[in-house]
C-alpha cells in the first residue's frame, strides 16, 4: 500500500453537487498525487502556474498536462510509477513539487476527486473570505496585448512563454498556403497561417510570409487583401528567396471570427477571372 505524504486532508462539499474536493496543505514536501489511467484529474493552485516537465517525460508521453486559470489538468495515457513534476506559481514564484502515480482503474471504482493545493501563506482566515472567493478580475485584453503575446510565443525563448489571463489559443480557420496581398507582393510571396489567439473580443492570426521571388519585396499594409482592424508586420522588407531575411510574420487582428477574416479570399476570385481571360486570349 502506497504511503501518501500529506500534512492534512479535508473535504469540501460543493452545494450544487455531491462531488468533493481534496484540500492538501503544502509544507515544502513533495505531494503524491494519484491518477487513474485515461481519467483526467484537476489540481487547483489558486494562482496562474507554469508546469515543469522533464525531457524524459515528454519523450515517453506518459501523461498530458494542461494549465489554465490557476489549475493544472493531468491526464495519464498509461499506468506509471512515481513521476516528479515541478509547479511554479507565477505571481510569487513559489515552487510546489508533485509526485504523480498512475494506476489502472478497477471495475466499479469511483473517480478521483479534484485537488486544491494550499500553501501556508494562503491559509489565512479573515472576515474577507467571501470577497476573496470572488472570481479573479481579468484585465482588459487589447490588440497590443494580443500582438505582444503572439510575438513572444513565436520569437521569444521558451523561458519567456507565460500564460496570460484572458488570452487563449484558438483553432485556425484555414489550412495550407494562401496569398493575402494585392499589388507588387501579390505573386512574389506565399503566406500560411501558423497560429491563432483570441482575447478581449479580438481574434489574432499569425501568418508566416515568405518571399518566393529573386527580388527584394517591400510589404505594404495598404496591399492587404483581407478584412482587419489591426495589423503588425514583424519586418517590412523581405530579402530574395533563399537568403537570410526572406521571411517574416504578419499579426492580423479582427473583431470577426477567423473564418470570416481569413476566408473567403477575393484573391482566388481574381485569379480565376485572370486565368479564364488568359485562356480566352490564347
PDB file of C-alpha atoms in Angstrom:
ATOM      1  CA  UNK A   1       0.000   0.000   0.000  1.00  0.00           C
ATOM      2  CA  UNK A   2       1.454   3.344  -1.023  1.00  0.00           C
ATOM      3  CA  UNK A   3       2.163   5.938   1.642  1.00  0.00           C
ATOM      4  CA  UNK A   4       0.935   9.447   0.803  1.00  0.00           C
ATOM      5  CA  UNK A   5       2.946  12.392   2.143  1.00  0.00           C
ATOM      6  CA  UNK A   6       0.166  14.790   3.113  1.00  0.00           C
ATOM      7  CA  UNK A   7       0.222  17.124   6.084  1.00  0.00           C
ATOM      8  CA  UNK A   8      -3.530  17.454   6.371  1.00  0.00           C
ATOM      9  CA  UNK A   9      -6.507  16.462   4.279  1.00  0.00           C
ATOM     10  CA  UNK A  10     -10.035  17.812   4.291  1.00  0.00           C
ATOM     11  CA  UNK A  11     -13.036  17.555   2.037  1.00  0.00           C
ATOM     12  CA  UNK A  12     -15.091  20.483   0.859  1.00  0.00           C
ATOM     13  CA  UNK A  13     -18.569  19.654  -0.354  1.00  0.00           C
ATOM     14  CA  UNK A  14     -19.947  21.816  -3.118  1.00  0.00           C
ATOM     15  CA  UNK A  15     -23.509  22.934  -2.508  1.00  0.00           C
ATOM     16  CA  UNK A  16     -24.648  22.335  -6.057  1.00  0.00           C
ATOM     17  CA  UNK A  17     -23.036  18.919  -6.391  1.00  0.00           C
ATOM     18  CA  UNK A  18     -22.233  15.799  -4.405  1.00  0.00           C
ATOM     19  CA  UNK A  19     -18.654  15.983  -5.748  1.00  0.00           C
ATOM     20  CA  UNK A  20     -15.844  16.599  -3.261  1.00  0.00           C
ATOM     21  CA  UNK A  21     -12.579  18.468  -3.463  1.00  0.00           C
ATOM     22  CA  UNK A  22      -9.478  17.254  -1.629  1.00  0.00           C
ATOM     23  CA  UNK A  23      -7.600  20.018   0.193  1.00  0.00           C
ATOM     24  CA  UNK A  24      -3.856  19.491   0.679  1.00  0.00           C
ATOM     25  CA  UNK A  25      -1.760  21.896   2.757  1.00  0.00           C
ATOM     26  CA  UNK A  26       1.715  22.126   1.254  1.00  0.00           C
ATOM     27  CA  UNK A  27       4.656  22.303   3.668  1.00  0.00           C
ATOM     28  CA  UNK A  28       7.627  22.102   1.250  1.00  0.00           C
ATOM     29  CA  UNK A  29       7.470  18.303   0.972  1.00  0.00           C
ATOM     30  CA  UNK A  30       6.599  16.623  -2.347  1.00  0.00           C
ATOM     31  CA  UNK A  31       2.901  15.809  -2.553  1.00  0.00           C
ATOM     32  CA  UNK A  32       1.909  12.469  -4.038  1.00  0.00           C
ATOM     33  CA  UNK A  33      -0.994  12.772  -6.475  1.00  0.00           C
ATOM     34  CA  UNK A  34      -2.761   9.591  -7.512  1.00  0.00           C
ATOM     35  CA  UNK A  35      -4.111   9.372 -11.061  1.00  0.00           C
ATOM     36  CA  UNK A  36      -6.220   6.857 -12.962  1.00  0.00           C
ATOM     37  CA  UNK A  37      -5.243   5.735 -16.460  1.00  0.00           C
ATOM     38  CA  UNK A  38      -7.414   7.561 -19.001  1.00  0.00           C
ATOM     39  CA  UNK A  39      -9.092   9.785 -16.394  1.00  0.00           C
ATOM     40  CA  UNK A  40      -8.329  13.491 -16.083  1.00  0.00           C
ATOM     41  CA  UNK A  41      -7.741  14.967 -12.630  1.00  0.00           C
ATOM     42  CA  UNK A  42      -7.566  18.687 -11.875  1.00  0.00           C
ATOM     43  CA  UNK A  43      -5.216  20.285  -9.341  1.00  0.00           C
ATOM     44  CA  UNK A  44      -6.085  23.844  -8.231  1.00  0.00           C
ATOM     45  CA  UNK A  45      -3.276  26.159  -7.085  1.00  0.00           C
ATOM     46  CA  UNK A  46      -5.101  29.468  -6.595  1.00  0.00           C
ATOM     47  CA  UNK A  47      -2.730  31.271  -8.957  1.00  0.00           C
ATOM     48  CA  UNK A  48      -1.567  31.053 -12.553  1.00  0.00           C
ATOM     49  CA  UNK A  49       1.166  28.429 -12.704  1.00  0.00           C
ATOM     50  CA  UNK A  50       3.875  27.087 -15.006  1.00  0.00           C
ATOM     51  CA  UNK A  51       4.334  23.306 -15.267  1.00  0.00           C
ATOM     52  CA  UNK A  52       7.868  21.917 -15.390  1.00  0.00           C
ATOM     53  CA  UNK A  53       8.088  18.567 -17.211  1.00  0.00           C
ATOM     54  CA  UNK A  54      11.368  16.766 -17.879  1.00  0.00           C
ATOM     55  CA  UNK A  55      12.540  15.855 -21.393  1.00  0.00           C
ATOM     56  CA  UNK A  56      12.263  12.194 -20.464  1.00  0.00           C
ATOM     57  CA  UNK A  57       8.605  12.611 -19.555  1.00  0.00           C
ATOM     58  CA  UNK A  58       7.963  14.446 -22.822  1.00  0.00           C
ATOM     59  CA  UNK A  59       9.607  11.684 -24.846  1.00  0.00           C
ATOM     60  CA  UNK A  60       7.754   8.878 -23.060  1.00  0.00           C
ATOM     61  CA  UNK A  61       4.407  10.727 -23.334  1.00  0.00           C
ATOM     62  CA  UNK A  62       3.179   9.213 -20.092  1.00  0.00           C
ATOM     63  CA  UNK A  63       0.633  11.948 -19.445  1.00  0.00           C
ATOM     64  CA  UNK A  64      -0.807  15.212 -20.689  1.00  0.00           C
ATOM     65  CA  UNK A  65      -0.596  18.359 -18.560  1.00  0.00           C
ATOM     66  CA  UNK A  66      -2.629  21.466 -19.382  1.00  0.00           C
ATOM     67  CA  UNK A  67      -2.548  24.685 -17.335  1.00  0.00           C
ATOM     68  CA  UNK A  68      -5.354  27.259 -17.297  1.00  0.00           C
ATOM     69  CA  UNK A  69      -6.693  29.828 -14.804  1.00  0.00           C
ATOM     70  CA  UNK A  70      -4.698  28.558 -11.842  1.00  0.00           C
ATOM     71  CA  UNK A  71      -5.392  24.859 -12.402  1.00  0.00           C
ATOM     72  CA  UNK A  72      -3.382  22.026 -13.944  1.00  0.00           C
ATOM     73  CA  UNK A  73      -5.273  19.144 -15.556  1.00  0.00           C
ATOM     74  CA  UNK A  74      -3.389  15.838 -15.681  1.00  0.00           C
ATOM     75  CA  UNK A  75      -4.483  13.006 -17.992  1.00  0.00           C
ATOM     76  CA  UNK A  76      -2.352   9.820 -17.821  1.00  0.00           C
ATOM     77  CA  UNK A  77      -2.092   7.767 -21.003  1.00  0.00           C
ATOM     78  CA  UNK A  78      -0.948   4.638 -19.140  1.00  0.00           C
ATOM     79  CA  UNK A  79      -0.161   3.379 -15.661  1.00  0.00           C
ATOM     80  CA  UNK A  80       3.245   4.501 -14.381  1.00  0.00           C
ATOM     81  CA  UNK A  81       5.331   4.759 -11.221  1.00  0.00           C
ATOM     82  CA  UNK A  82       6.290   7.978  -9.462  1.00  0.00           C
ATOM     83  CA  UNK A  83       6.990  10.915 -11.787  1.00  0.00           C
ATOM     84  CA  UNK A  84       8.247  14.201 -10.286  1.00  0.00           C
ATOM     85  CA  UNK A  85       6.652  17.402 -11.687  1.00  0.00           C
ATOM     86  CA  UNK A  86       7.567  20.954 -10.677  1.00  0.00           C
ATOM     87  CA  UNK A  87       4.847  23.610 -10.435  1.00  0.00           C
ATOM     88  CA  UNK A  88       5.814  27.280 -10.234  1.00  0.00           C
ATOM     89  CA  UNK A  89       3.270  29.922  -9.223  1.00  0.00           C
ATOM     90  CA  UNK A  90       3.573  32.940 -11.488  1.00  0.00           C
ATOM     91  CA  UNK A  91       2.533  35.626  -9.003  1.00  0.00           C
ATOM     92  CA  UNK A  92       5.065  34.861  -6.248  1.00  0.00           C
ATOM     93  CA  UNK A  93       7.496  32.387  -7.848  1.00  0.00           C
ATOM     94  CA  UNK A  94       6.867  29.696  -5.217  1.00  0.00           C
ATOM     95  CA  UNK A  95       7.576  26.124  -6.295  1.00  0.00           C
ATOM     96  CA  UNK A  96       5.393  23.106  -5.487  1.00  0.00           C
ATOM     97  CA  UNK A  97       6.660  19.565  -6.085  1.00  0.00           C
ATOM     98  CA  UNK A  98       4.246  16.839  -7.145  1.00  0.00           C
ATOM     99  CA  UNK A  99       4.893  13.104  -7.414  1.00  0.00           C
ATOM    100  CA  UNK A 100       2.420  11.675  -9.923  1.00  0.00           C
ATOM    101  CA  UNK A 101       1.472   7.996  -9.768  1.00  0.00           C
ATOM    102  CA  UNK A 102      -0.965   6.481 -12.284  1.00  0.00           C
ATOM    103  CA  UNK A 103      -2.768   3.157 -11.902  1.00  0.00           C
ATOM    104  CA  UNK A 104      -5.413   1.344 -13.926  1.00  0.00           C
ATOM    105  CA  UNK A 105      -8.980   1.931 -12.806  1.00  0.00           C
ATOM    106  CA  UNK A 106     -10.706  -1.105 -11.352  1.00  0.00           C
ATOM    107  CA  UNK A 107     -14.260  -2.020 -12.315  1.00  0.00           C
ATOM    108  CA  UNK A 108     -16.768  -0.097 -10.204  1.00  0.00           C
ATOM    109  CA  UNK A 109     -14.090   2.150  -8.719  1.00  0.00           C
ATOM    110  CA  UNK A 110     -15.193   5.747  -8.215  1.00  0.00           C
ATOM    111  CA  UNK A 111     -13.452   8.586  -9.974  1.00  0.00           C
ATOM    112  CA  UNK A 112     -10.919  10.588  -8.002  1.00  0.00           C
ATOM    113  CA  UNK A 113     -11.953  13.987  -6.694  1.00  0.00           C
ATOM    114  CA  UNK A 114     -10.210  17.193  -7.729  1.00  0.00           C
ATOM    115  CA  UNK A 115      -7.414  18.536  -5.533  1.00  0.00           C
ATOM    116  CA  UNK A 116      -6.668  22.001  -4.170  1.00  0.00           C
ATOM    117  CA  UNK A 117      -3.114  22.760  -3.021  1.00  0.00           C
ATOM    118  CA  UNK A 118      -2.962  25.366  -0.245  1.00  0.00           C
ATOM    119  CA  UNK A 119       0.304  26.993   0.840  1.00  0.00           C
ATOM    120  CA  UNK A 120       0.887  28.278   4.364  1.00  0.00           C
ATOM    121  CA  UNK A 121       0.844  31.841   3.048  1.00  0.00           C
ATOM    122  CA  UNK A 122      -2.599  31.184   1.523  1.00  0.00           C
ATOM    123  CA  UNK A 123      -4.071  29.555   4.638  1.00  0.00           C
ATOM    124  CA  UNK A 124      -5.259  32.783   6.249  1.00  0.00           C
ATOM    125  CA  UNK A 125      -8.767  33.076   7.653  1.00  0.00           C
ATOM    126  CA  UNK A 126     -10.339  36.517   7.792  1.00  0.00           C
ATOM    127  CA  UNK A 127     -13.688  38.215   7.605  1.00  0.00           C
ATOM    128  CA  UNK A 128     -12.982  38.932   3.948  1.00  0.00           C
ATOM    129  CA  UNK A 129     -13.089  35.245   2.926  1.00  0.00           C
ATOM    130  CA  UNK A 130     -16.324  35.735   0.995  1.00  0.00           C
ATOM    131  CA  UNK A 131     -14.829  38.571  -1.019  1.00  0.00           C
ATOM    132  CA  UNK A 132     -11.619  36.621  -1.564  1.00  0.00           C
ATOM    133  CA  UNK A 133     -13.587  33.755  -3.082  1.00  0.00           C
ATOM    134  CA  UNK A 134     -14.893  36.020  -5.850  1.00  0.00           C
ATOM    135  CA  UNK A 135     -13.518  35.176  -9.324  1.00  0.00           C
ATOM    136  CA  UNK A 136     -10.298  36.962 -10.195  1.00  0.00           C
ATOM    137  CA  UNK A 137     -10.880  40.048 -12.298  1.00  0.00           C
ATOM    138  CA  UNK A 138      -9.404  39.596 -15.751  1.00  0.00           C
ATOM    139  CA  UNK A 139      -7.712  42.664 -17.178  1.00  0.00           C
ATOM    140  CA  UNK A 140      -8.951  44.024 -20.497  1.00  0.00           C
ATOM    141  CA  UNK A 141      -7.074  42.470 -23.410  1.00  0.00           C
ATOM    142  CA  UNK A 142      -6.109  44.945 -26.143  1.00  0.00           C
ATOM    143  CA  UNK A 143      -4.824  44.318 -29.702  1.00  0.00           C
ATOM    144  CA  UNK A 144      -1.382  45.347 -28.428  1.00  0.00           C
ATOM    145  CA  UNK A 145      -1.550  42.640 -25.734  1.00  0.00           C
ATOM    146  CA  UNK A 146      -2.524  40.013 -28.308  1.00  0.00           C
ATOM    147  CA  UNK A 147       0.249  41.031 -30.710  1.00  0.00           C
ATOM    148  CA  UNK A 148       2.910  41.094 -27.980  1.00  0.00           C
ATOM    149  CA  UNK A 149       1.763  37.699 -26.673  1.00  0.00           C
ATOM    150  CA  UNK A 150       1.911  36.097 -30.134  1.00  0.00           C
ATOM    151  CA  UNK A 151       5.312  37.638 -30.914  1.00  0.00           C
ATOM    152  CA  UNK A 152       6.788  36.304 -27.666  1.00  0.00           C
ATOM    153  CA  UNK A 153       5.476  32.822 -28.423  1.00  0.00           C
ATOM    154  CA  UNK A 154       6.921  32.812 -31.953  1.00  0.00           C
ATOM    155  CA  UNK A 155      10.204  34.676 -31.466  1.00  0.00           C
ATOM    156  CA  UNK A 156      10.958  34.645 -27.728  1.00  0.00           C
ATOM    157  CA  UNK A 157      12.808  31.914 -25.827  1.00  0.00           C
ATOM    158  CA  UNK A 158      10.710  29.272 -24.091  1.00  0.00           C
ATOM    159  CA  UNK A 159      11.557  30.644 -20.642  1.00  0.00           C
ATOM    160  CA  UNK A 160       9.600  33.802 -21.530  1.00  0.00           C
ATOM    161  CA  UNK A 161       6.459  31.899 -22.538  1.00  0.00           C
ATOM    162  CA  UNK A 162       3.924  32.684 -19.821  1.00  0.00           C
ATOM    163  CA  UNK A 163       0.175  32.226 -19.857  1.00  0.00           C
ATOM    164  CA  UNK A 164      -1.800  35.460 -19.720  1.00  0.00           C
ATOM    165  CA  UNK A 165      -5.277  35.602 -18.253  1.00  0.00           C
ATOM    166  CA  UNK A 166      -7.842  36.396 -20.932  1.00  0.00           C
ATOM    167  CA  UNK A 167      -5.765  35.117 -23.890  1.00  0.00           C
ATOM    168  CA  UNK A 168      -6.232  31.621 -25.280  1.00  0.00           C
ATOM    169  CA  UNK A 169      -5.188  29.755 -28.394  1.00  0.00           C
ATOM    170  CA  UNK A 170      -7.938  29.157 -30.932  1.00  0.00           C
ATOM    171  CA  UNK A 171      -8.120  26.865 -33.988  1.00  0.00           C
ATOM    172  CA  UNK A 172      -7.108  28.243 -37.375  1.00  0.00           C
ATOM    173  CA  UNK A 173      -9.917  28.533 -39.891  1.00  0.00           C
ATOM    174  CA  UNK A 174      -7.867  27.561 -42.955  1.00  0.00           C
ATOM    175  CA  UNK A 175      -5.035  25.204 -43.841  1.00  0.00           C
ATOM    176  CA  UNK A 176      -2.227  25.359 -46.357  1.00  0.00           C
ATOM    177  CA  UNK A 177      -0.616  28.268 -48.212  1.00  0.00           C
ATOM    178  CA  UNK A 178      -2.676  31.347 -49.078  1.00  0.00           C
ATOM    179  CA  UNK A 179      -1.993  34.675 -50.751  1.00  0.00           C
ATOM    180  CA  UNK A 180      -3.024  37.755 -48.809  1.00  0.00           C
ATOM    181  CA  UNK A 181      -1.568  40.694 -50.759  1.00  0.00           C
ATOM    182  CA  UNK A 182      -2.559  42.867 -53.655  1.00  0.00           C
ATOM    183  CA  UNK A 183      -0.028  44.963 -55.548  1.00  0.00           C
ATOM    184  CA  UNK A 184       3.623  44.008 -56.212  1.00  0.00           C
ATOM    185  CA  UNK A 185       3.741  41.438 -53.401  1.00  0.00           C
ATOM    186  CA  UNK A 186       0.795  39.570 -54.806  1.00  0.00           C
ATOM    187  CA  UNK A 187       2.702  36.974 -56.840  1.00  0.00           C
ATOM    188  CA  UNK A 188       6.046  37.256 -55.038  1.00  0.00           C
ATOM    189  CA  UNK A 189       5.027  35.941 -51.634  1.00  0.00           C
ATOM    190  CA  UNK A 190       3.380  32.914 -50.118  1.00  0.00           C
ATOM    191  CA  UNK A 191       1.640  33.087 -46.757  1.00  0.00           C
ATOM    192  CA  UNK A 192       0.487  30.419 -44.328  1.00  0.00           C
ATOM    193  CA  UNK A 193      -1.439  30.866 -41.059  1.00  0.00           C
ATOM    194  CA  UNK A 194       0.599  29.235 -38.280  1.00  0.00           C
ATOM    195  CA  UNK A 195      -1.192  30.044 -35.004  1.00  0.00           C
ATOM    196  CA  UNK A 196      -4.199  31.977 -33.714  1.00  0.00           C
ATOM    197  CA  UNK A 197      -5.227  33.512 -30.388  1.00  0.00           C
ATOM    198  CA  UNK A 198      -8.304  35.238 -29.040  1.00  0.00           C
ATOM    199  CA  UNK A 199      -8.957  37.603 -26.168  1.00  0.00           C
ATOM    200  CA  UNK A 200     -10.798  40.799 -25.321  1.00  0.00           C
ATOM    201  CA  UNK A 201     -13.265  40.223 -28.148  1.00  0.00           C
ATOM    202  CA  UNK A 202     -10.454  40.136 -30.738  1.00  0.00           C
ATOM    203  CA  UNK A 203      -9.073  37.340 -32.913  1.00  0.00           C
ATOM    204  CA  UNK A 204      -5.417  37.281 -33.948  1.00  0.00           C
ATOM    205  CA  UNK A 205      -3.961  35.201 -36.765  1.00  0.00           C
ATOM    206  CA  UNK A 206      -0.179  34.980 -37.142  1.00  0.00           C
ATOM    207  CA  UNK A 207       0.715  34.397 -40.794  1.00  0.00           C
ATOM    208  CA  UNK A 208       4.151  33.282 -41.944  1.00  0.00           C
ATOM    209  CA  UNK A 209       5.135  35.182 -45.114  1.00  0.00           C
ATOM    210  CA  UNK A 210       7.937  34.028 -47.410  1.00  0.00           C
ATOM    211  CA  UNK A 211       9.437  35.688 -50.465  1.00  0.00           C
ATOM    212  CA  UNK A 212       9.332  33.272 -53.433  1.00  0.00           C
ATOM    213  CA  UNK A 213      10.972  35.657 -55.896  1.00  0.00           C
ATOM    214  CA  UNK A 214      14.576  36.604 -56.622  1.00  0.00           C
ATOM    215  CA  UNK A 215      13.880  40.251 -55.801  1.00  0.00           C
ATOM    216  CA  UNK A 216      13.597  42.230 -52.579  1.00  0.00           C
ATOM    217  CA  UNK A 217       9.914  42.700 -51.704  1.00  0.00           C
ATOM    218  CA  UNK A 218       8.543  45.664 -49.749  1.00  0.00           C
ATOM    219  CA  UNK A 219       5.397  44.841 -47.781  1.00  0.00           C
ATOM    220  CA  UNK A 220       2.684  47.491 -47.550  1.00  0.00           C
ATOM    221  CA  UNK A 221      -0.307  47.421 -45.208  1.00  0.00           C
ATOM    222  CA  UNK A 222      -2.398  49.021 -47.957  1.00  0.00           C
ATOM    223  CA  UNK A 223      -1.900  45.886 -50.062  1.00  0.00           C
ATOM    224  CA  UNK A 224      -3.535  43.567 -47.539  1.00  0.00           C
ATOM    225  CA  UNK A 225      -6.446  41.819 -49.218  1.00  0.00           C
ATOM    226  CA  UNK A 226      -8.202  40.779 -46.007  1.00  0.00           C
ATOM    227  CA  UNK A 227     -10.584  42.477 -43.571  1.00  0.00           C
ATOM    228  CA  UNK A 228      -8.827  43.527 -40.362  1.00  0.00           C
ATOM    229  CA  UNK A 229      -8.889  46.114 -37.585  1.00  0.00           C
ATOM    230  CA  UNK A 230      -5.188  45.974 -36.639  1.00  0.00           C
ATOM    231  CA  UNK A 231      -2.135  44.625 -38.451  1.00  0.00           C
ATOM    232  CA  UNK A 232       1.531  44.436 -37.481  1.00  0.00           C
ATOM    233  CA  UNK A 233       4.444  43.184 -39.593  1.00  0.00           C
ATOM    234  CA  UNK A 234       7.483  41.752 -37.841  1.00  0.00           C
ATOM    235  CA  UNK A 235       9.544  43.062 -40.812  1.00  0.00           C
ATOM    236  CA  UNK A 236       8.502  45.328 -43.689  1.00  0.00           C
ATOM    237  CA  UNK A 237      11.057  44.131 -46.234  1.00  0.00           C
ATOM    238  CA  UNK A 238      11.818  40.617 -47.490  1.00  0.00           C
ATOM    239  CA  UNK A 239      15.158  39.656 -48.984  1.00  0.00           C
ATOM    240  CA  UNK A 240      15.287  37.422 -52.106  1.00  0.00           C
ATOM    241  CA  UNK A 241      14.304  33.810 -51.546  1.00  0.00           C
ATOM    242  CA  UNK A 242      16.946  31.543 -50.116  1.00  0.00           C
ATOM    243  CA  UNK A 243      18.779  34.338 -48.287  1.00  0.00           C
ATOM    244  CA  UNK A 244      18.600  35.419 -44.628  1.00  0.00           C
ATOM    245  CA  UNK A 245      15.617  37.711 -44.095  1.00  0.00           C
ATOM    246  CA  UNK A 246      13.425  36.225 -46.836  1.00  0.00           C
ATOM    247  CA  UNK A 247      10.532  35.614 -44.437  1.00  0.00           C
ATOM    248  CA  UNK A 248       8.566  37.316 -41.676  1.00  0.00           C
ATOM    249  CA  UNK A 249       5.304  37.129 -39.727  1.00  0.00           C
ATOM    250  CA  UNK A 250       2.176  39.249 -40.032  1.00  0.00           C
ATOM    251  CA  UNK A 251      -0.071  39.619 -36.971  1.00  0.00           C
ATOM    252  CA  UNK A 252      -3.586  40.233 -38.256  1.00  0.00           C
ATOM    253  CA  UNK A 253      -6.347  41.168 -35.792  1.00  0.00           C
ATOM    254  CA  UNK A 254     -10.080  41.403 -36.360  1.00  0.00           C
ATOM    255  CA  UNK A 255     -13.206  41.577 -34.254  1.00  0.00           C
ATOM    256  CA  UNK A 256     -14.716  38.995 -36.590  1.00  0.00           C
ATOM    257  CA  UNK A 257     -14.084  35.259 -36.316  1.00  0.00           C
ATOM    258  CA  UNK A 258     -11.079  33.864 -38.165  1.00  0.00           C
ATOM    259  CA  UNK A 259     -13.354  32.047 -40.601  1.00  0.00           C
ATOM    260  CA  UNK A 260     -14.748  35.416 -41.676  1.00  0.00           C
ATOM    261  CA  UNK A 261     -11.346  37.106 -41.618  1.00  0.00           C
ATOM    262  CA  UNK A 262      -9.262  34.530 -43.468  1.00  0.00           C
ATOM    263  CA  UNK A 263     -11.876  33.043 -45.783  1.00  0.00           C
ATOM    264  CA  UNK A 264     -13.146  33.511 -48.434  1.00  0.00           C
ATOM    265  CA  UNK A 265     -10.214  35.079 -50.302  1.00  0.00           C
ATOM    266  CA  UNK A 266     -11.000  37.563 -53.072  1.00  0.00           C
ATOM    267  CA  UNK A 267      -7.580  36.710 -54.492  1.00  0.00           C
ATOM    268  CA  UNK A 268      -8.849  33.375 -55.739  1.00  0.00           C
ATOM    269  CA  UNK A 269     -11.804  35.038 -57.413  1.00  0.00           C
ATOM    270  CA  UNK A 270      -9.459  37.429 -59.208  1.00  0.00           C
ATOM    271  CA  UNK A 271      -7.100  34.590 -60.145  1.00  0.00           C
ATOM    272  CA  UNK A 272      -9.962  32.605 -61.665  1.00  0.00           C
ATOM    273  CA  UNK A 273     -11.017  35.573 -63.810  1.00  0.00           C
ATOM    274  CA  UNK A 274      -7.435  36.189 -64.960  1.00  0.00           C
ATOM    275  CA  UNK A 275      -6.972  32.519 -65.844  1.00  0.00           C
ATOM    276  CA  UNK A 276     -10.175  32.469 -67.828  1.00  0.00           C
ATOM    277  CA  UNK A 277      -9.135  35.649 -69.673  1.00  0.00           C
ATOM    278  CA  UNK A 278      -5.705  34.185 -70.470  1.00  0.00           C
ATOM    279  CA  UNK A 279      -7.322  31.032 -71.889  1.00  0.00           C
ATOM    280  CA  UNK A 280      -9.684  33.111 -73.998  1.00  0.00           C
ATOM    281  CA  UNK A 281      -6.798  35.150 -75.425  1.00  0.00           C
ATOM    282  CA  UNK A 282      -4.674  32.103 -76.279  1.00  0.00           C
TER     283      UNK A 282
END
